């Protein structure tokens, strides 16, 4: 959003419009350990906090009197972790934004982006370990909290770097064909994606169980992609899979108002082994390291009152 700053015309040309003047601290790393007797709980976070002031004097007249140093921002993040604790990344993001908005009257906007390292408690023979953890590959949880002066906070949550694959129950047919089309139709193919999924909550944030919502969203993504364990379900396109993921999340989690899904396609092609005198019925496939980001699909839909109105792809 474009906004104006009230500074004397003596220093700023009348024709200049200032689009943004945010600044902050990126990638502050914290390992928070909560001790409950011999049992330890951890959260490792990467936190970026940006703020916007009601002045840009520091840029034009070298007046730093209202500038909060980025080192102070880093120290504040660490102090809030110690003083408030970290239950969920969303609540910690709300704490950070509230601190800067309420402590400094000249801070008009604060944004906190937090990623959580996916540590899971180590188990041995179904017994949870008291203080040992294993890095999980089930995606990276993140959140983004925004707050402006005199306005309620906005909270986004999401998951990224979640990689999924199914080796059948996927195809792509009936697409537009013209003189430059060489892609053959397929009724059975490998479907493999890397996902980035982000959702937004409504204005009423009181009492939200962010952990439970995130787990339900994660489970919904897996169910929408894979289908029932015994049979799966057919995906006629990446686009339909995107919409299916969104539909599952919105149907199961009424607190979520909007969902954005980005799928990056990972291609696998059957290897031609005829030159070796070997038949290959799609058992051996190859992929290429540069293929995972070439195809990009995005769809953003909102929670409507009546699902009958939802546009299906």
XYZ file of C-alpha atoms in Angstrom:
313
model
C 0.000 0.000 0.000
C 1.227 3.476 -0.830
C 1.337 5.921 2.030
C 2.530 9.471 2.695
C 4.792 10.701 5.468
C 4.242 14.138 7.011
C 7.617 15.811 6.727
C 8.493 19.401 6.035
C 8.582 20.404 2.377
C 11.921 21.938 3.227
C 13.452 18.460 3.077
C 11.189 16.423 0.801
C 10.108 17.244 -2.766
C 6.361 17.668 -3.125
C 6.214 15.269 -6.061
C 7.773 12.352 -4.161
C 5.519 9.541 -2.973
C 6.917 7.028 -0.494
C 5.742 3.494 -1.063
C 7.347 1.776 1.911
C 9.996 2.357 4.538
C 10.090 -0.895 6.481
C 13.231 -2.203 8.074
C 14.074 -4.923 10.558
C 16.085 -7.966 11.532
C 16.059 -11.204 9.537
C 16.747 -14.824 10.485
C 17.155 -14.470 14.245
C 17.754 -18.049 15.408
C 16.430 -19.210 18.776
C 16.456 -22.602 20.468
C 13.917 -22.453 23.285
C 14.099 -25.284 25.837
C 11.276 -25.760 28.326
C 12.150 -28.132 31.174
C 9.425 -30.116 32.903
C 11.486 -32.101 35.353
C 13.554 -34.577 33.377
C 11.420 -34.077 30.264
C 12.561 -31.313 27.907
C 10.458 -29.663 25.177
C 12.107 -27.629 22.435
C 11.288 -25.134 19.719
C 13.961 -23.969 17.287
C 12.849 -20.923 15.330
C 14.080 -18.591 12.607
C 12.423 -15.209 13.112
C 12.303 -12.105 10.919
C 10.726 -8.920 12.273
C 10.107 -5.775 10.219
C 8.674 -2.491 11.492
C 7.466 0.738 9.889
C 7.770 4.116 11.591
C 5.585 7.205 11.241
C 8.546 9.168 9.922
C 11.323 8.880 7.366
C 13.506 11.623 8.853
C 16.379 9.189 9.164
C 16.478 8.866 5.373
C 16.310 12.548 4.422
C 17.665 14.672 7.260
C 19.812 12.093 9.095
C 17.653 12.321 12.211
C 17.969 8.930 13.949
C 16.111 9.924 17.108
C 13.173 7.578 16.404
C 15.125 4.718 14.857
C 14.950 1.468 16.824
C 18.240 -0.312 16.037
C 17.920 -3.735 14.458
C 20.136 -5.057 17.244
C 17.450 -3.893 19.686
C 14.887 -5.804 17.632
C 17.008 -8.957 17.942
C 17.459 -8.465 21.688
C 13.715 -7.906 22.093
C 12.919 -11.190 20.349
C 15.269 -13.049 22.680
C 13.902 -11.289 25.773
C 10.282 -12.029 24.851
C 11.150 -15.706 24.358
C 12.578 -15.808 27.881
C 9.893 -13.708 29.588
C 6.779 -14.975 27.772
C 7.866 -18.434 26.672
C 6.972 -19.926 23.290
C 3.876 -22.114 23.179
C 3.172 -21.810 19.457
C 4.888 -19.773 16.767
C 1.629 -17.933 16.072
C 1.264 -16.793 19.679
C 4.912 -15.763 19.795
C 4.425 -13.738 16.608
C 1.444 -12.007 18.226
C 3.566 -11.237 21.306
C 6.296 -9.681 19.162
C 3.921 -7.476 17.171
C 2.017 -6.392 20.265
C 5.256 -5.399 21.991
C 6.461 -3.100 19.221
C 3.048 -1.551 18.513
C 2.224 -0.872 22.176
C 5.712 0.047 23.395
C 6.585 2.552 20.661
C 3.862 4.996 19.626
C 5.795 5.889 16.464
C 5.783 2.259 15.208
C 2.764 2.103 12.907
C 3.218 -1.435 11.555
C 4.966 -4.647 12.594
C 5.402 -7.924 10.725
C 6.802 -11.128 12.239
C 7.636 -14.103 10.003
C 8.576 -17.270 11.912
C 9.715 -20.694 10.708
C 9.923 -23.683 13.036
C 12.595 -26.339 12.588
C 10.718 -29.692 12.406
C 12.137 -31.482 15.434
C 10.173 -34.488 16.720
C 10.748 -36.297 19.967
C 12.787 -39.466 19.496
C 11.039 -42.715 20.399
C 12.458 -46.138 21.234
C 10.087 -49.114 21.400
C 7.158 -46.654 21.503
C 8.685 -44.876 24.513
C 9.269 -41.130 24.061
C 12.783 -39.987 24.910
C 13.041 -37.366 27.645
C 15.474 -35.050 25.875
C 16.461 -36.400 22.429
C 14.907 -35.278 19.144
C 14.850 -36.293 15.474
C 14.685 -33.969 12.457
C 11.465 -34.690 10.548
C 10.881 -34.409 6.805
C 7.122 -33.801 7.034
C 7.362 -30.156 6.048
C 8.344 -26.892 7.723
C 5.757 -25.044 9.765
C 5.682 -21.265 9.434
C 3.527 -18.300 10.337
C 3.293 -14.610 9.537
C 1.704 -12.089 11.887
C 0.904 -8.509 10.850
C -0.308 -5.706 13.054
C -0.904 -2.022 12.432
C -1.730 0.701 14.927
C -5.385 0.726 15.999
C -6.130 -2.424 13.985
C -6.493 -6.089 14.980
C -3.659 -8.468 14.127
C -3.776 -10.705 11.065
C -2.381 -14.228 11.398
C -1.282 -16.542 8.597
C -0.069 -20.096 9.153
C 1.328 -22.607 6.729
C 3.557 -25.465 5.724
C 6.298 -25.563 3.110
C 8.878 -27.982 1.711
C 6.423 -30.858 2.124
C 7.231 -33.390 -0.617
C 4.608 -35.910 -1.702
C 4.478 -38.662 -4.314
C 2.060 -41.289 -5.550
C 2.974 -43.780 -8.262
C -0.467 -44.260 -9.806
C -4.006 -42.845 -9.707
C -2.943 -39.752 -11.623
C -3.243 -38.659 -15.236
C -3.588 -35.677 -17.559
C -5.975 -35.766 -20.530
C -8.206 -33.514 -22.587
C -5.902 -30.505 -22.522
C -5.667 -27.932 -25.307
C -3.581 -29.071 -28.261
C -2.153 -26.946 -31.062
C 0.816 -27.026 -33.425
C 3.417 -26.595 -30.681
C 1.979 -29.275 -28.402
C 4.118 -32.399 -28.073
C 2.974 -33.601 -24.653
C 1.128 -36.931 -24.910
C -1.989 -37.632 -22.882
C -1.450 -39.888 -19.886
C -3.943 -41.956 -17.940
C -1.402 -43.309 -15.457
C 1.615 -41.362 -14.250
C 3.687 -40.551 -11.175
C 2.384 -37.492 -9.333
C 5.112 -35.809 -7.286
C 5.012 -32.318 -5.803
C 6.697 -29.966 -3.384
C 4.113 -27.868 -1.590
C 3.780 -24.426 -0.059
C 0.411 -23.990 1.619
C -0.639 -20.862 3.515
C -3.920 -20.038 5.224
C -5.425 -17.004 6.925
C -7.600 -16.872 10.028
C -10.488 -14.509 10.636
C -10.409 -11.507 12.950
C -11.483 -13.493 16.035
C -8.246 -15.114 17.216
C -9.189 -15.694 20.866
C -8.922 -19.301 21.979
C -7.552 -20.704 18.733
C -5.608 -23.945 19.153
C -2.943 -23.302 16.526
C -1.212 -26.652 17.089
C -4.420 -28.629 16.582
C -5.374 -26.586 13.510
C -1.938 -27.107 11.951
C -2.101 -30.872 12.538
C -5.576 -31.023 10.996
C -4.406 -29.001 7.995
C -1.374 -31.275 7.571
C -3.580 -34.375 7.714
C -6.029 -32.792 5.252
C -3.210 -32.185 2.764
C -2.154 -35.830 2.925
C -5.737 -37.103 2.619
C -6.500 -34.828 -0.330
C -3.348 -35.851 -2.153
C -3.368 -39.590 -1.492
C -6.963 -40.659 -0.860
C -7.950 -43.808 1.080
C -4.979 -46.072 1.988
C -6.293 -49.131 0.162
C -7.346 -47.543 -3.114
C -6.303 -43.894 -3.240
C -8.280 -41.577 -5.500
C -7.695 -40.385 -9.034
C -6.145 -37.000 -9.779
C -6.952 -35.768 -13.308
C -4.531 -32.822 -13.036
C -2.258 -30.926 -10.692
C -4.838 -28.140 -10.729
C -7.576 -30.420 -9.403
C -5.223 -31.658 -6.687
C -4.626 -28.039 -5.632
C -8.361 -27.418 -5.336
C -8.900 -30.712 -3.521
C -6.338 -29.743 -0.872
C -8.023 -26.372 -0.363
C -11.484 -27.909 -0.152
C -10.426 -30.450 2.481
C -8.815 -27.748 4.634
C -11.735 -25.308 4.435
C -14.336 -28.005 5.107
C -12.525 -29.384 8.146
C -11.302 -26.144 9.738
C -13.999 -23.437 9.923
C -11.609 -20.996 11.630
C -9.662 -20.704 8.367
C -11.000 -18.099 5.939
C -8.617 -18.365 2.979
C -6.144 -20.927 1.660
C -3.341 -20.464 -0.850
C -1.761 -23.581 -2.369
C 1.383 -23.610 -4.492
C 2.540 -26.886 -6.023
C 5.886 -27.305 -7.729
C 5.821 -30.262 -10.103
C 8.587 -32.881 -9.914
C 8.790 -34.851 -13.164
C 9.641 -38.548 -13.393
C 10.000 -40.235 -16.791
C 10.274 -43.921 -17.589
C 13.768 -44.881 -18.708
C 14.182 -46.413 -22.174
C 16.095 -49.651 -21.626
C 15.453 -51.170 -25.074
C 19.025 -50.413 -26.145
C 20.106 -52.756 -23.354
C 17.681 -55.430 -24.466
C 15.558 -54.953 -21.356
C 11.860 -54.177 -21.238
C 10.827 -51.505 -18.757
C 7.181 -51.373 -17.718
C 7.637 -48.072 -15.848
C 9.466 -49.757 -12.969
C 12.581 -47.624 -13.531
C 12.171 -43.869 -13.865
C 14.516 -40.912 -13.896
C 14.218 -37.344 -12.782
C 16.513 -34.362 -13.081
C 17.707 -32.029 -10.316
C 16.531 -28.968 -12.234
C 13.028 -30.303 -12.885
C 11.449 -29.746 -9.475
C 10.759 -26.009 -9.850
C 9.933 -25.711 -13.553
C 6.156 -26.089 -13.290
C 4.329 -23.815 -10.882
C 0.651 -23.891 -9.923
C -1.128 -21.482 -7.592
C -4.740 -21.113 -6.492
C -6.131 -18.971 -3.655
C -9.714 -19.508 -2.501
C -11.776 -18.140 0.382
C -14.238 -19.766 2.781
C -17.747 -19.121 1.479
C -20.958 -19.483 3.468
C -22.384 -21.919 0.942
C -20.074 -24.578 -0.471
C -22.456 -25.021 -3.416
C -21.039 -21.774 -4.795
C -17.440 -22.973 -4.711
C -16.005 -23.083 -8.211
C -14.637 -26.513 -9.003
C -11.798 -26.843 -11.505
